[in-house]
Tab-separated table of C-alpha atoms and ligand atoms in Angstrom:
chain	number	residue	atom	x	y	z
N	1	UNK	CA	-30.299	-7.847	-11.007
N	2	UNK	CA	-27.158	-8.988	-12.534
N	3	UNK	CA	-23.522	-8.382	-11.712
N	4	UNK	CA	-21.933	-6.284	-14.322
N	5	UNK	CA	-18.757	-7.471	-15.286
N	6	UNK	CA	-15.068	-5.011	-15.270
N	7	UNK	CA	-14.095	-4.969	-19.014
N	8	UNK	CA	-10.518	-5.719	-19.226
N	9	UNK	CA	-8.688	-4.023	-22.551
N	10	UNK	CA	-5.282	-2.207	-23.199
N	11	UNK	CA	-5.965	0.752	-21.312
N	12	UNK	CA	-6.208	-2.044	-17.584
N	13	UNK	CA	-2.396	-2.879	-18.165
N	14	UNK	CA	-1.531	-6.663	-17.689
N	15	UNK	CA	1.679	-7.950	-15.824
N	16	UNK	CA	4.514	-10.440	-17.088
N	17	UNK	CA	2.688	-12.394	-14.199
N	18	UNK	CA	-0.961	-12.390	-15.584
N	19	UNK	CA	-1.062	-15.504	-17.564
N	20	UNK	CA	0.209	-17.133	-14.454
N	21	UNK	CA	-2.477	-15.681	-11.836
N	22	UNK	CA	-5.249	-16.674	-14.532
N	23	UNK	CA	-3.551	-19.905	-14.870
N	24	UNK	CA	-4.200	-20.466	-11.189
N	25	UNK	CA	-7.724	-19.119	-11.556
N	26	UNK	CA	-8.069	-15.622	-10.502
N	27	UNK	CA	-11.576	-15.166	-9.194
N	28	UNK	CA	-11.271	-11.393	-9.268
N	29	UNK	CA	-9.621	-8.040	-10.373
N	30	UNK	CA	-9.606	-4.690	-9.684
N	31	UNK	CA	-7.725	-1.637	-11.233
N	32	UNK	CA	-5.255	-0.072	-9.788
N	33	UNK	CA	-2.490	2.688	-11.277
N	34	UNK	CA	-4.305	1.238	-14.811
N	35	UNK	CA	-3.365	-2.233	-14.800
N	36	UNK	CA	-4.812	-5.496	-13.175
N	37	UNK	CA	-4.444	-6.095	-9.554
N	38	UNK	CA	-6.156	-9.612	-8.144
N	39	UNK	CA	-8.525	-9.395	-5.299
N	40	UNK	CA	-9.407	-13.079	-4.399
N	41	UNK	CA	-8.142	-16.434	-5.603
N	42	UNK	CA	-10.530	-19.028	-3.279
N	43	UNK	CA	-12.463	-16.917	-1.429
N	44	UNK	CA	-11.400	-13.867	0.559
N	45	UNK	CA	-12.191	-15.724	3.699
N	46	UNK	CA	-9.963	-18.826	2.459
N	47	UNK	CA	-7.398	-16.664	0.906
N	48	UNK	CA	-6.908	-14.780	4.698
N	49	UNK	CA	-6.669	-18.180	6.474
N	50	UNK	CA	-3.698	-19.237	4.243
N	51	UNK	CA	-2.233	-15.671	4.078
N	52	UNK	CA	-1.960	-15.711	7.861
N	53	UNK	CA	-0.565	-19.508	8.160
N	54	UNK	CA	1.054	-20.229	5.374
N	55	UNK	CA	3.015	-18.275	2.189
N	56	UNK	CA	1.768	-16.595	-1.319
N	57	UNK	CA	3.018	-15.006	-4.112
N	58	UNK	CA	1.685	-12.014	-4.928
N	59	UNK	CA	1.697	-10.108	-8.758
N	60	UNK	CA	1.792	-6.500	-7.859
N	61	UNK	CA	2.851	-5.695	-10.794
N	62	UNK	CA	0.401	-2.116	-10.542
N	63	UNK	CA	2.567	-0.834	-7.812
N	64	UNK	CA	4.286	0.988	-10.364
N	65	UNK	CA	7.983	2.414	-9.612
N	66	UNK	CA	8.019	6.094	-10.633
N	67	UNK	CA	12.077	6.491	-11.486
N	68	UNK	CA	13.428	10.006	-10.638
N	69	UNK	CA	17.158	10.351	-11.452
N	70	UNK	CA	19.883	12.897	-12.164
N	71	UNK	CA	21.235	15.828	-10.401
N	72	UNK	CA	18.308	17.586	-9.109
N	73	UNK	CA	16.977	13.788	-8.019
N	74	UNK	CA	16.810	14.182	-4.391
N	75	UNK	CA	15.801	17.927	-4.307
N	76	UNK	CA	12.608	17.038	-6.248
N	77	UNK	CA	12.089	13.984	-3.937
N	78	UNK	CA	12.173	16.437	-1.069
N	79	UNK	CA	9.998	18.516	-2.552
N	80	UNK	CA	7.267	16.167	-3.225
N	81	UNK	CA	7.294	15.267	0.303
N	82	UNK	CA	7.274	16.284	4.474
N	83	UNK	CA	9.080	13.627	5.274
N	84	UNK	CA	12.832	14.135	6.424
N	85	UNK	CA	14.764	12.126	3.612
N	86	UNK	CA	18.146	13.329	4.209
N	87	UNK	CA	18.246	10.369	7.084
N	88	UNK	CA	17.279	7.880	4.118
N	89	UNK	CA	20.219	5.726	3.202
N	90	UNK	CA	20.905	4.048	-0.004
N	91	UNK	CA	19.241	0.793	0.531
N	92	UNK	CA	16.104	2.353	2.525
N	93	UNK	CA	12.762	1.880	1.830
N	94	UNK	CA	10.897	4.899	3.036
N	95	UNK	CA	7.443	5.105	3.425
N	96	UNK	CA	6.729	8.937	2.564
N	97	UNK	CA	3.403	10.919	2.121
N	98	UNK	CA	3.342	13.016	-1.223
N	99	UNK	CA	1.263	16.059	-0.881
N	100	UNK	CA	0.432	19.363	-3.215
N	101	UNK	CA	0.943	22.711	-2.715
N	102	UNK	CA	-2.373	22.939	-0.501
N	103	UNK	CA	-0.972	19.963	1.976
N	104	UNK	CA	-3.398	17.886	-0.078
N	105	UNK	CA	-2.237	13.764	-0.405
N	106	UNK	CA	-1.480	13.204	-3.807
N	107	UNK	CA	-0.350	9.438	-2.982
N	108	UNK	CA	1.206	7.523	-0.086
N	109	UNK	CA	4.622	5.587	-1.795
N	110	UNK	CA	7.014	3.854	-0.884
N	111	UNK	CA	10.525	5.645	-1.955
N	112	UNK	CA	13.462	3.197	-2.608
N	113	UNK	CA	17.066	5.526	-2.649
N	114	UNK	CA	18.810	3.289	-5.052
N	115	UNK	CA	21.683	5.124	-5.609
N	116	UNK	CA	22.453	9.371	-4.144
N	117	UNK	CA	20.809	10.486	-7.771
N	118	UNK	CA	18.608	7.789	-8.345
N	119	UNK	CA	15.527	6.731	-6.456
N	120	UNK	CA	12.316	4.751	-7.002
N	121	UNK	CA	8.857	6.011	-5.746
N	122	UNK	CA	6.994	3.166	-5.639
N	123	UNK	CA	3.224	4.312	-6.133
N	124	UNK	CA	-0.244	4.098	-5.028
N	125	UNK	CA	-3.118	4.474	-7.489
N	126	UNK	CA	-2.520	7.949	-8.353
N	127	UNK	CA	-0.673	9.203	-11.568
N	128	UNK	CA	2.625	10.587	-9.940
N	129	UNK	CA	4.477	10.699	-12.705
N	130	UNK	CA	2.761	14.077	-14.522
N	131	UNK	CA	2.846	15.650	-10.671
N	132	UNK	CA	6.736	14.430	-11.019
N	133	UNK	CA	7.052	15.692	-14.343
N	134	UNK	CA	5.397	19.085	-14.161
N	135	UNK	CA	7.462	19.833	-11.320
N	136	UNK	CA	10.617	19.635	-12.877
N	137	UNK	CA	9.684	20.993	-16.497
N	138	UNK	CA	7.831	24.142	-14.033
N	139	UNK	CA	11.147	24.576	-11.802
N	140	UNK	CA	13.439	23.540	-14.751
N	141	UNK	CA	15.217	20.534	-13.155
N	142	UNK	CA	17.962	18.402	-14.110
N	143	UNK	CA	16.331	15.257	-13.553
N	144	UNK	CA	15.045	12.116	-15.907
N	145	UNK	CA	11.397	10.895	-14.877
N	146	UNK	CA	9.679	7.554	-16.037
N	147	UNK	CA	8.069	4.819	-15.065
N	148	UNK	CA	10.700	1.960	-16.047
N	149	UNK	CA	9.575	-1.721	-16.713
N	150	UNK	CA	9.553	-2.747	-13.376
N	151	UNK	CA	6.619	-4.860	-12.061
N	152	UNK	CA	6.871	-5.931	-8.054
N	153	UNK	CA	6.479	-9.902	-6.772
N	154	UNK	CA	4.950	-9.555	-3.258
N	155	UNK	CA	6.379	-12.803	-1.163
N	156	UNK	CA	3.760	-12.773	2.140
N	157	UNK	CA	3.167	-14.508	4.948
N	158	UNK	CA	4.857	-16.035	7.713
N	159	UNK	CA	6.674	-18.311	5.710
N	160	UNK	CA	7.657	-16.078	3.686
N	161	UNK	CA	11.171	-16.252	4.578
N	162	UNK	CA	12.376	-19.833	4.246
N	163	UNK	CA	10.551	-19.910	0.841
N	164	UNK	CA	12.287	-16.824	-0.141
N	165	UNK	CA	15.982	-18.288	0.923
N	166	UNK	CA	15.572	-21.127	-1.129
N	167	UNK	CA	14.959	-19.285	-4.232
N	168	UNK	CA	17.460	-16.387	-3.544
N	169	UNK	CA	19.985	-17.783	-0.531
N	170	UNK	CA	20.240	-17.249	2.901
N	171	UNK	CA	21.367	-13.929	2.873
N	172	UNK	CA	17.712	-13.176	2.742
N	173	UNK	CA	17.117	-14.021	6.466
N	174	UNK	CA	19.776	-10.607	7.168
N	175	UNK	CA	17.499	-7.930	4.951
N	176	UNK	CA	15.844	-5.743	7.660
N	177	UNK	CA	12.318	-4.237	7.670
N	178	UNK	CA	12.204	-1.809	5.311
N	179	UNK	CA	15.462	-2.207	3.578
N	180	UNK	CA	16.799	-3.694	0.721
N	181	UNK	CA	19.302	-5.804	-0.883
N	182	UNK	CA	20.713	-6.517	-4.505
N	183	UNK	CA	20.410	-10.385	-5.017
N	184	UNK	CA	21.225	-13.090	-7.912
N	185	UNK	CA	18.731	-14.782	-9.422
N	186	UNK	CA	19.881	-16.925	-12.879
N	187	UNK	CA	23.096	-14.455	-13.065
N	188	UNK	CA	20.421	-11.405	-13.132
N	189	UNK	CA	20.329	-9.007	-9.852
N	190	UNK	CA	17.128	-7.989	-8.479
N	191	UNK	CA	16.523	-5.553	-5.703
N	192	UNK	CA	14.889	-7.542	-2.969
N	193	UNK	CA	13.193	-6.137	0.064
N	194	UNK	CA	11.884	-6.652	2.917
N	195	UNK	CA	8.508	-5.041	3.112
N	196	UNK	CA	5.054	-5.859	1.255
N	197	UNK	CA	1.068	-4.670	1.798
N	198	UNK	CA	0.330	-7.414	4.623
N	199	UNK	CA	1.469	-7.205	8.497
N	200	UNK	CA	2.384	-10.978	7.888
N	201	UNK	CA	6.526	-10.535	7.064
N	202	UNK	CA	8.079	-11.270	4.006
N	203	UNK	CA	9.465	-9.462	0.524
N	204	UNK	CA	8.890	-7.445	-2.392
N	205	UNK	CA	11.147	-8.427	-5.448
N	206	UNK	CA	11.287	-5.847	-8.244
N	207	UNK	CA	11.092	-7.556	-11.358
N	208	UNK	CA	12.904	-5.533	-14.254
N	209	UNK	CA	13.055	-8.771	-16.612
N	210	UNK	CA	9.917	-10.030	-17.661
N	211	UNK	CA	11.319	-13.467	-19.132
N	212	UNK	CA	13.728	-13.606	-15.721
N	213	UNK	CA	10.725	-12.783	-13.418
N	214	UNK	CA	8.750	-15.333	-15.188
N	215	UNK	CA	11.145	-17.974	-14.383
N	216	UNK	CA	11.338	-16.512	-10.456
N	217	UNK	CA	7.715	-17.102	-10.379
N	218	UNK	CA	8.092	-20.414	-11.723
N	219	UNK	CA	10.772	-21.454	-8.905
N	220	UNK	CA	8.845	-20.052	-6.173
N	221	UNK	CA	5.938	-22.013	-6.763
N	222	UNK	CA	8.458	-24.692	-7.427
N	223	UNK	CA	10.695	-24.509	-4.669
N	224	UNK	CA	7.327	-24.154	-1.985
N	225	UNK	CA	5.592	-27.192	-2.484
N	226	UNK	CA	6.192	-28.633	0.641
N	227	UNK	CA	4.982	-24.965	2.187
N	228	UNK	CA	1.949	-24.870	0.478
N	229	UNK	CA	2.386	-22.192	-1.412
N	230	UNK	CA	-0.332	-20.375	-3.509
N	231	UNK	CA	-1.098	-17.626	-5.588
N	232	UNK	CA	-2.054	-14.488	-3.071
N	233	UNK	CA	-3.142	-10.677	-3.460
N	234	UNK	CA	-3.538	-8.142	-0.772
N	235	UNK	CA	-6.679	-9.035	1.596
N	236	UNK	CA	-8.956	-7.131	2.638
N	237	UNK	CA	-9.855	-8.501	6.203
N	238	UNK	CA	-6.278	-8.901	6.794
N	239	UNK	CA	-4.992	-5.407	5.802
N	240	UNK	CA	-7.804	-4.193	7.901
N	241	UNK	CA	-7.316	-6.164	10.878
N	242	UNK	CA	-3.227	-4.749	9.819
N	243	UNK	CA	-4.380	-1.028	9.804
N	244	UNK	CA	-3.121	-0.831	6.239
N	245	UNK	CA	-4.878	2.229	4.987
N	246	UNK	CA	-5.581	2.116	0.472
N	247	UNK	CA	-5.396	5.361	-0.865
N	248	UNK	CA	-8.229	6.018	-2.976
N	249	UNK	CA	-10.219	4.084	-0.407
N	250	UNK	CA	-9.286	5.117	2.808
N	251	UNK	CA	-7.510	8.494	2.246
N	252	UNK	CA	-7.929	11.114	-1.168
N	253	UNK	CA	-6.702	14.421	-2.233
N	254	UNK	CA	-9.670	15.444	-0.112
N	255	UNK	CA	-7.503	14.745	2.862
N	256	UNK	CA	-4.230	16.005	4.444
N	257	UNK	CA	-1.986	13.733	6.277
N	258	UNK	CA	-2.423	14.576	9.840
N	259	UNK	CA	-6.284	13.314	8.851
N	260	UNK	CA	-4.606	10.097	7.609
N	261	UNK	CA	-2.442	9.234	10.809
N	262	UNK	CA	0.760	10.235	8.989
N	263	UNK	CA	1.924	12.925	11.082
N	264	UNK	CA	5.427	10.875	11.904
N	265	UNK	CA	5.857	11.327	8.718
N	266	UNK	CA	5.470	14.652	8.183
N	267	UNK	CA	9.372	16.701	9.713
N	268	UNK	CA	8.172	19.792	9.947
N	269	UNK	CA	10.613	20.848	12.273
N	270	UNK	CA	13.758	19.162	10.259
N	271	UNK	CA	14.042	22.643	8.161
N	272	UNK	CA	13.531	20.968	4.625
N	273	UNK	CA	12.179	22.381	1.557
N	274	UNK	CA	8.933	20.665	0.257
N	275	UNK	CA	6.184	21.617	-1.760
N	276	UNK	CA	3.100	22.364	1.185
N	277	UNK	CA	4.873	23.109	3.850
N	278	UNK	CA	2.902	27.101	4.847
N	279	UNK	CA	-0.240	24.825	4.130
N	280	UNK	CA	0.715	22.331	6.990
N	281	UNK	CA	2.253	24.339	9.061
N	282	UNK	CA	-0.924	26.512	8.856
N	283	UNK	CA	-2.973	23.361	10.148
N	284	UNK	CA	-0.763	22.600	12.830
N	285	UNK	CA	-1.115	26.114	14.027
N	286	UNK	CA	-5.112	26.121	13.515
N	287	UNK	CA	-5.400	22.683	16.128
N	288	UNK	CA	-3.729	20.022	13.713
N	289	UNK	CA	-6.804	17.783	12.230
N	290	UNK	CA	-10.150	17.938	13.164
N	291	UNK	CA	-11.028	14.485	11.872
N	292	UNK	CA	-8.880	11.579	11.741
N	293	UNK	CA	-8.788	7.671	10.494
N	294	UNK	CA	-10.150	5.678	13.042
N	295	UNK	CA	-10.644	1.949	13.465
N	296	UNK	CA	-14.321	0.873	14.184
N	297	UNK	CA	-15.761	-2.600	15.144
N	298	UNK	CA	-19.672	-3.050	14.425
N	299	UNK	CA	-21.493	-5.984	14.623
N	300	UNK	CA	-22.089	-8.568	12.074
N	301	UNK	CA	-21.441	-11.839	11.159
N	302	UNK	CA	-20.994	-10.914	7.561
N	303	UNK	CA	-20.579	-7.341	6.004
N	304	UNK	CA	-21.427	-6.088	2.223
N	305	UNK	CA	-18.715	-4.666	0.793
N	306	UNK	CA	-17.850	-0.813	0.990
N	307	UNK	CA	-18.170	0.460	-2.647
N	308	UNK	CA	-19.107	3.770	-1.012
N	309	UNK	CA	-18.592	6.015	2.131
N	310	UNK	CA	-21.184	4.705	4.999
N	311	UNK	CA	-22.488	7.595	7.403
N	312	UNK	CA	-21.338	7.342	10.914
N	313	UNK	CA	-23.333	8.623	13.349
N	314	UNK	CA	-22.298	9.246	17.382
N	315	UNK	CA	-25.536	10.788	19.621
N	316	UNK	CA	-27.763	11.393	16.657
N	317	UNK	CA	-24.806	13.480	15.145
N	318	UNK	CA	-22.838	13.112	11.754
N	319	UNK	CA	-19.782	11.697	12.810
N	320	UNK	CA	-17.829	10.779	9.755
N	321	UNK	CA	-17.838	7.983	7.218
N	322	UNK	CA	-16.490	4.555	6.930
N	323	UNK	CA	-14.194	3.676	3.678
N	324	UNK	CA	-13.628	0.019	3.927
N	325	UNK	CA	-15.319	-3.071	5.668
N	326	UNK	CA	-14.848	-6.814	6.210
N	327	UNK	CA	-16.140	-9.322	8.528
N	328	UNK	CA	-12.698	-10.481	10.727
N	329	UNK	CA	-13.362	-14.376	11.220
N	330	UNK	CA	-10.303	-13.855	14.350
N	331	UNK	CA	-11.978	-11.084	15.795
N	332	UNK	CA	-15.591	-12.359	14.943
N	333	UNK	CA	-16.746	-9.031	14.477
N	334	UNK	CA	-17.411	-6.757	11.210
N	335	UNK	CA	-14.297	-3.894	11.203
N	336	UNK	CA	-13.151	-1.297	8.973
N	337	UNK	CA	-11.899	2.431	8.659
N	338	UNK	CA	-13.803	5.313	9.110
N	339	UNK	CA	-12.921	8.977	8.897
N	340	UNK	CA	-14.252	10.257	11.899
N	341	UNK	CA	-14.747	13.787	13.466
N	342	UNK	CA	-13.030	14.955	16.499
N	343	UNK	CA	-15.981	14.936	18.917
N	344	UNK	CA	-16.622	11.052	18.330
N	345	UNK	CA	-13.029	10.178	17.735
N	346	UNK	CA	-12.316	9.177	20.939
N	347	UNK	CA	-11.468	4.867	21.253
N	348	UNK	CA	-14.313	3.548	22.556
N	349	UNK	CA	-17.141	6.163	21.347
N	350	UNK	CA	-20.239	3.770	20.672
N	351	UNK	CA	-21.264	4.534	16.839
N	352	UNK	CA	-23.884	4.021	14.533
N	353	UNK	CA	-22.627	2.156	10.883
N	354	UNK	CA	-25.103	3.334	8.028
N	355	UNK	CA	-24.363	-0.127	6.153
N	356	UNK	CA	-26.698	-0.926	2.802
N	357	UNK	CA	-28.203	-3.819	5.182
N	358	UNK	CA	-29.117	-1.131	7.884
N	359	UNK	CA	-27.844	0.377	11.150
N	360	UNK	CA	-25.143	-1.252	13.144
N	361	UNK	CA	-23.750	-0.808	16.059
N	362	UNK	CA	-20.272	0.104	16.601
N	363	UNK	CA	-17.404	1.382	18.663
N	364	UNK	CA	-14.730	3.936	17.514
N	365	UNK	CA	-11.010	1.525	18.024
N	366	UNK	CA	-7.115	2.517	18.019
N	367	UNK	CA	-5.305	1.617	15.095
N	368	UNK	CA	-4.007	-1.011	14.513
N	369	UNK	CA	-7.023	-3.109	16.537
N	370	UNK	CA	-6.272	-4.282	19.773
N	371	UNK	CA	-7.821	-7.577	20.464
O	401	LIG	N1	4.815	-1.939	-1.532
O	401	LIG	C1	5.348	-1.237	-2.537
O	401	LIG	N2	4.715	-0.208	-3.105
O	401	LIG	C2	3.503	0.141	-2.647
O	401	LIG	C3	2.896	-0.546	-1.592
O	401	LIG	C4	3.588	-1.632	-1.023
O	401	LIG	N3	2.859	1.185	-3.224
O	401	LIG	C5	1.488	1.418	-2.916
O	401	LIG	C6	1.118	1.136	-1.489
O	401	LIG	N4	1.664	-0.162	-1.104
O	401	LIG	C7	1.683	2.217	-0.607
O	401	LIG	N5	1.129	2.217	0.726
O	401	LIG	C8	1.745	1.590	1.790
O	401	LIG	C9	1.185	1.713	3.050
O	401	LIG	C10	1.793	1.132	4.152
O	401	LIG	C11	2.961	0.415	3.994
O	401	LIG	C12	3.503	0.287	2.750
O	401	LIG	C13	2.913	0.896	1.650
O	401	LIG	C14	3.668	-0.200	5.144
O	401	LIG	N6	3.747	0.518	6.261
O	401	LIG	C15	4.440	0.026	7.451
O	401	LIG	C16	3.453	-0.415	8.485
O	401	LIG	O1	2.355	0.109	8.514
O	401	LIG	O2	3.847	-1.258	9.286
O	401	LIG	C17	5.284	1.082	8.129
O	401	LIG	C18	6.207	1.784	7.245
O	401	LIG	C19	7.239	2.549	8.002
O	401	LIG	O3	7.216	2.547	9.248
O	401	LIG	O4	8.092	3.154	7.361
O	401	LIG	O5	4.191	-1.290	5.069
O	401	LIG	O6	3.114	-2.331	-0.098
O	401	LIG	N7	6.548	-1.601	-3.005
């Protein structure tokens, strides 16, 4: 059998950065919002080791920033999702659950509030911007909605920091979790944060000058010799082992967000107006979810990857299905996600994994993983 290659074309989107990550030998890509995300550089095993020690630069370039501005900006924001945002400040990062009419996820962004009328949804692989844009042409409002020419530079890992205040200053060290700052780089100002798809610190930079961004790139890699700095992506063992769910993976529109953990996040109580809100409040009042994301450990000293749902099984009895899998050198055991039904979801309800190499045994876990 042979491996069948992803074609890459115009339609899978490059970055400024992609010449670079080839130029360092990309040994993988997937596709995510329609452009090229990289998946592994050494190996994913190496690439995790040197994630959780050292620092990388990631091109996330296909976390695309869906730009909502104008007068009606932060009504349609609210209406897109249950989260409170009248507590977001300009200079917030808010990470906000988008849902449909039906309390259905239609993507799990990040929203920057760059300015009262002006915000940034910074996307998962979903296509936001026509639910965005039907919206307002359907409820006729004042608002201008694009994506804009913005392609985020992930900075992760735990020395993520002191490569990060060499490039940009100190005044990086004083950006708190989940908030941003407007910093000089060559006389251009980028909007530098402190948040990024690893638990392992560091910064997203939104690049919104290609030629600019490609000299950032160039002093990072520059500047972090000494750190051993290398080309990075988001991993999969250590975003599981991080409880870092992927939409498309872990959570669809099949889902609502109490299923997805994301009921923090979801103010029903705060008297806002968003699209979904009878459907919610109609599954709170039915018992809230009746299946949830769980963490489950199985054993294995190596896992196949999860290209589709694997049965669960508790007592003989469908229990739910698992959506991603790696094997976690650090807690030398195979983990992953699994959306499991209330009877079994319960930490510590011995499973059975349905993997392509057979039956495993596992245990339903707490998110994140405790160790
Ligand atoms: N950064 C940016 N855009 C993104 C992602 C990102 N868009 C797509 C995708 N990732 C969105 N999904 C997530 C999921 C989790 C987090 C960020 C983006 C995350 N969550 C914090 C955590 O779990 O610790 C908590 C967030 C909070 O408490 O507010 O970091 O990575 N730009």
């Amino acid at each position: 059998m042979t491996t069948p290659i992803l074609a890459a074309s115009r339609r899978t989107r490059r970055t400024p950065f992609s010449p670079r990550v080839e130029a360092h030998g990309v040994k993988g890509y997937t596709v995510y919002n329609h452009m090229l995300l990289a998946t592994v550089f050494n190996t994913v095993e190496e690439d995790y080791r040197h994630l959780k020690s050292r620092v990388q630069v990631w091109d996330v370039g296909c976390e695309r920033q869906v730009e909502v501005s104008g007068p009606d900006a932060a009504r349609l924001i609210q209406l897109m999702t249950p989260r409170n945002m009248d507590r977001v400040v300009i200079g917030q990062c808010a990470y906000a659950p988008l849902v449909d009419e039906t309390g259905a996820m239609i993507n799990d962004p990040v929203v920057l509030k760059l300015a009262e009328d002006r915000f940034w949804i910074s996307i998962a692989d979903s296509d936001v911007v026509l639910w965005a844009k039907g919206l307002a042409y359907g409820m006729g409002l004042s608002v201008e909605i694009f994506e804009p020419a913005v392609w985020p530079l992930a900075i992760q890992g735990p020395l993520a920091d002191d490569l990060t205040a060499r490039v940009f200053g100190e005044e990086v060290r004083a950006i708190r979790f989940f908030r941003f700052a407007e910093l000089e780089f060559h006389g251009h100002s980028f909007v530098v944060a402190r948040s990024g798809w690893s638990k392992q610190g560091g910064f997203e930079v939104y690049v919104d000058d290609a030629e600019i961004g490609l000299a950032l790139y160039d002093a990072l890699f520059a500047g972090g010799e000494d750190l051993d700095v290398r080309p990075g992506c988001p991993n999969l063992i250590e975003r599981i082992e991080g409880g870092l769910f992927s939409y498309g993976n872990d959570m669809t529109i099949e889902n609502n967000p109490f299923e997805c953990g994301l009921d923090k996040f979801c103010n029903l109580d705060a008297g806002i107006e968003f699209i979904g809100r009878e459907a919610l409040q109609q599954l709170q009042a039915q018992g809230g979810a009746q299946r949830v994301i769980r963490g489950v450990t199985f054993e294995g000293d190596n896992c196949p990857a999860c290209v589709e749902a694997w049965p669960v099984t508790s007592g003989g009895q469908h229990a739910g299905h698992l959506t991603s899998a790696a094997h976690s050198p650090d807690f030398g055991t195979n983990i992953g996600f699994a959306m499991i039904e209330r009877f079994a979801w319960e930490p510590g309800t011995e499973v059975t994994v349905e993997t392509p190499l057979g039956p495993h045994t596992g245990r339903v876990s707490a998110l994140p993983f405790e160790r």
